CSV table of C-alpha atoms and ligand atoms in Angstrom, one decimal:
chain,number,residue,atom,x,y,z
A,1,UNK,CA,172.8,87.6,72.1
A,2,UNK,CA,170.5,89.9,70.2
A,3,UNK,CA,169.1,87.7,67.4
A,4,UNK,CA,168.1,84.1,67.3
A,5,UNK,CA,170.7,81.8,65.6
A,6,UNK,CA,167.8,79.5,64.5
A,7,UNK,CA,165.4,82.0,62.9
A,8,UNK,CA,167.0,85.4,63.0
A,9,UNK,CA,164.2,87.0,65.1
A,10,UNK,CA,165.0,89.3,68.0
A,11,UNK,CA,165.9,87.6,71.3
A,12,UNK,CA,164.5,88.8,74.6
A,13,UNK,CA,165.6,88.1,78.2
A,14,UNK,CA,162.9,86.5,80.3
A,15,UNK,CA,162.3,83.6,82.7
A,16,UNK,CA,160.7,80.8,80.7
A,17,UNK,CA,157.7,78.9,82.2
A,18,UNK,CA,159.0,76.1,84.5
A,19,UNK,CA,162.4,77.8,84.8
A,20,UNK,CA,163.8,80.1,87.5
A,21,UNK,CA,166.5,82.0,85.6
A,22,UNK,CA,166.6,84.8,83.0
A,23,UNK,CA,167.3,83.2,79.6
A,24,UNK,CA,167.7,84.4,76.1
A,25,UNK,CA,164.4,83.5,74.5
A,26,UNK,CA,163.6,83.9,70.8
A,27,UNK,CA,160.5,86.2,70.3
A,28,UNK,CA,159.9,84.4,67.0
A,29,UNK,CA,160.3,80.7,67.3
A,30,UNK,CA,160.4,80.5,71.1
A,31,UNK,CA,163.6,78.5,71.3
A,32,UNK,CA,165.6,79.1,74.6
A,33,UNK,CA,169.3,79.8,74.0
A,34,UNK,CA,171.0,78.5,77.1
A,35,UNK,CA,174.3,80.0,78.2
A,36,UNK,CA,176.5,77.6,80.2
A,37,UNK,CA,180.0,77.7,81.6
A,38,UNK,CA,182.9,77.3,79.3
A,39,UNK,CA,185.9,75.0,79.9
A,40,UNK,CA,189.4,76.3,79.8
A,41,UNK,CA,192.0,73.6,79.5
A,42,UNK,CA,195.8,73.9,79.9
A,43,UNK,CA,199.1,72.2,80.8
A,44,UNK,CA,201.6,72.6,83.5
A,45,UNK,CA,204.5,71.6,81.3
A,46,UNK,CA,207.3,70.1,83.5
A,47,UNK,CA,210.7,70.7,81.9
A,48,UNK,CA,214.2,70.9,83.4
A,49,UNK,CA,212.8,70.9,86.9
A,50,UNK,CA,210.7,74.0,86.1
A,51,UNK,CA,207.6,74.9,84.2
A,52,UNK,CA,207.1,76.3,80.7
A,53,UNK,CA,205.2,79.6,80.8
A,54,UNK,CA,204.0,81.9,78.0
A,55,UNK,CA,203.9,85.7,78.1
A,56,UNK,CA,200.6,86.7,76.5
A,57,UNK,CA,200.7,88.8,73.4
A,58,UNK,CA,196.9,89.2,73.2
A,59,UNK,CA,194.0,90.6,75.2
A,60,UNK,CA,193.2,90.1,78.0
A,61,UNK,CA,196.3,91.0,80.0
A,62,UNK,CA,199.0,91.2,77.3
A,63,UNK,CA,202.5,91.2,78.7
A,64,UNK,CA,201.6,88.9,81.6
A,65,UNK,CA,202.4,85.2,82.1
A,66,UNK,CA,200.2,82.1,82.0
A,67,UNK,CA,200.6,78.4,81.6
A,68,UNK,CA,199.5,77.4,78.1
A,69,UNK,CA,195.7,77.2,78.2
A,70,UNK,CA,192.6,78.2,76.3
A,71,UNK,CA,189.0,77.4,75.5
A,72,UNK,CA,188.1,73.8,74.9
A,73,UNK,CA,186.7,73.2,71.4
A,74,UNK,CA,183.7,71.0,70.5
A,75,UNK,CA,184.9,67.5,69.4
A,76,UNK,CA,188.0,67.7,71.7
A,77,UNK,CA,188.7,65.9,75.0
A,78,UNK,CA,190.0,68.1,77.8
A,79,UNK,CA,193.4,66.5,77.6
A,80,UNK,CA,193.7,66.8,73.8
A,81,UNK,CA,192.6,70.5,74.0
A,82,UNK,CA,195.3,71.2,76.6
A,83,UNK,CA,197.9,69.5,74.4
A,84,UNK,CA,196.7,71.6,71.4
A,85,UNK,CA,196.8,74.9,73.3
A,86,UNK,CA,200.4,74.1,74.4
A,87,UNK,CA,201.4,73.5,70.8
A,88,UNK,CA,199.7,76.7,69.7
A,89,UNK,CA,201.0,79.0,72.4
A,90,UNK,CA,204.4,77.5,73.2
A,91,UNK,CA,205.2,75.5,70.0
A,92,UNK,CA,205.8,72.6,72.3
A,93,UNK,CA,204.7,69.0,71.7
A,94,UNK,CA,203.7,67.5,75.0
A,95,UNK,CA,201.9,64.5,76.4
A,96,UNK,CA,199.7,64.6,79.4
A,97,UNK,CA,201.2,62.9,82.5
A,98,UNK,CA,198.4,63.3,85.0
A,99,UNK,CA,195.3,65.3,85.7
A,100,UNK,CA,196.3,68.2,88.0
A,101,UNK,CA,193.4,70.5,88.9
A,102,UNK,CA,189.8,71.3,88.3
A,103,UNK,CA,188.8,74.8,89.4
A,104,UNK,CA,185.3,76.3,89.1
A,105,UNK,CA,185.2,80.1,88.5
A,106,UNK,CA,181.4,80.7,88.8
A,107,UNK,CA,181.6,84.5,88.7
A,108,UNK,CA,182.8,84.4,85.1
A,109,UNK,CA,181.1,81.1,84.0
A,110,UNK,CA,184.3,79.2,83.5
A,111,UNK,CA,185.9,76.1,84.8
A,112,UNK,CA,189.6,75.2,84.4
A,113,UNK,CA,190.9,71.7,83.8
A,114,UNK,CA,194.7,71.6,84.1
A,115,UNK,CA,197.0,68.7,83.4
A,116,UNK,CA,200.6,68.0,84.2
A,117,UNK,CA,202.5,67.3,81.0
A,118,UNK,CA,205.9,66.6,79.7
A,119,UNK,CA,207.6,67.6,76.5
A,120,UNK,CA,208.0,64.9,73.8
A,121,UNK,CA,211.0,66.8,72.4
A,122,UNK,CA,212.9,69.6,74.2
A,123,UNK,CA,211.8,72.2,71.7
A,124,UNK,CA,209.5,75.2,72.3
A,125,UNK,CA,209.0,78.6,70.8
A,126,UNK,CA,206.8,81.6,70.6
A,127,UNK,CA,203.4,81.0,69.2
A,128,UNK,CA,201.2,83.7,67.7
A,129,UNK,CA,199.4,84.4,70.9
A,130,UNK,CA,202.6,84.8,72.9
A,131,UNK,CA,205.4,87.3,73.0
A,132,UNK,CA,207.9,85.2,75.0
A,133,UNK,CA,208.0,81.5,76.1
A,134,UNK,CA,210.5,80.3,78.7
A,135,UNK,CA,211.1,77.8,81.4
A,136,UNK,CA,210.8,79.1,85.0
A,137,UNK,CA,212.4,77.4,88.0
A,138,UNK,CA,209.9,76.9,90.8
A,139,UNK,CA,211.8,79.5,92.9
A,140,UNK,CA,211.6,82.2,90.2
A,141,UNK,CA,207.9,82.0,89.1
A,142,UNK,CA,206.6,85.5,88.2
A,143,UNK,CA,204.0,85.6,91.0
A,144,UNK,CA,203.2,89.3,90.5
A,145,UNK,CA,202.9,89.0,86.7
A,146,UNK,CA,200.4,86.2,86.2
A,147,UNK,CA,197.6,87.1,83.9
A,148,UNK,CA,194.9,85.4,85.8
A,149,UNK,CA,194.6,84.6,89.6
A,150,UNK,CA,193.7,81.0,88.8
A,151,UNK,CA,197.3,80.6,87.6
A,152,UNK,CA,198.6,81.9,91.0
A,153,UNK,CA,196.4,79.4,92.8
A,154,UNK,CA,197.3,76.5,90.6
A,155,UNK,CA,201.0,77.2,90.9
A,156,UNK,CA,200.9,77.9,94.6
A,157,UNK,CA,199.5,74.4,95.1
A,158,UNK,CA,202.0,72.9,92.6
A,159,UNK,CA,205.0,74.5,94.3
A,160,UNK,CA,203.8,73.1,97.6
A,161,UNK,CA,203.3,69.7,96.1
A,162,UNK,CA,206.8,69.8,94.7
A,163,UNK,CA,208.3,71.1,97.9
A,164,UNK,CA,206.8,68.2,99.8
A,165,UNK,CA,207.5,65.7,97.0
A,166,UNK,CA,203.9,64.5,97.4
A,167,UNK,CA,201.9,65.1,94.2
A,168,UNK,CA,198.2,65.7,94.5
A,169,UNK,CA,195.2,66.4,92.2
A,170,UNK,CA,193.2,69.4,93.2
A,171,UNK,CA,189.6,70.6,93.1
A,172,UNK,CA,188.1,73.7,94.4
A,173,UNK,CA,186.0,76.8,93.7
A,174,UNK,CA,187.9,80.0,93.0
A,175,UNK,CA,185.6,82.5,94.8
A,176,UNK,CA,185.9,86.1,94.0
A,177,UNK,CA,185.3,88.4,97.0
A,178,UNK,CA,183.0,90.6,95.0
A,179,UNK,CA,185.2,93.6,95.8
A,180,UNK,CA,188.3,94.8,94.0
A,181,UNK,CA,189.9,93.7,90.8
A,182,UNK,CA,189.0,90.3,89.4
A,183,UNK,CA,192.7,90.1,88.2
A,184,UNK,CA,194.1,90.3,91.8
A,185,UNK,CA,194.9,87.1,93.5
A,186,UNK,CA,194.3,88.7,96.9
A,187,UNK,CA,190.6,89.1,96.1
A,188,UNK,CA,190.0,85.3,95.8
A,189,UNK,CA,189.6,82.4,98.1
A,190,UNK,CA,189.9,78.7,97.1
A,191,UNK,CA,186.7,77.4,98.6
A,192,UNK,CA,186.1,73.7,99.3
A,193,UNK,CA,189.6,72.8,98.3
A,194,UNK,CA,190.3,69.1,98.0
A,195,UNK,CA,193.8,67.9,97.4
A,196,UNK,CA,194.1,64.2,96.9
A,197,UNK,CA,197.5,62.5,97.0
A,198,UNK,CA,198.5,60.6,93.9
A,199,UNK,CA,200.3,57.4,93.9
A,200,UNK,CA,202.6,57.7,90.9
A,201,UNK,CA,203.9,54.1,90.9
A,202,UNK,CA,201.2,53.0,88.5
B,301,ZN,ZN1,164.1,81.9,66.8
């Protein structure tokens, strides 16, 4: 941020009084522009015993696969945002079945909220941000071609849950080692993982 969105004056980086972090502070009106983590919301769409995945057509990481997901908008709930992203990226109308995972990614100021979802009709297609959309069986997931390591982590846990037929909801911090590519799963650990079993009889 270079200029104040309130008054247009230049913004400087400094630690305000009674604070302990560098902030964007307006040199004109003095307002502090806080930068806080963003929420990314998405769906694990369960279909024909597999998952619906999108091959990205846009930066970052075009050509690689992801579950339908994107930034949460103001005025949306996390679940409705995840449903919207699925419609936009995979042209699929879905309903949320259950919460699935919450992952913090502190090194990039994001947190992911993922849901399990099912298709309301068996139709899907290629949205403008995708180049291909298809259902992958759990034994053929493209592990080496996921756009973001958070997808590897989410789907590793999902595959394990399906293998044991014991669904869980997950929480954890996806901690980057600080060395090597931020796009390489091997440079991450899932810290403080909690996987709570879900009773689906309700
Ligand atoms: Zn200002």
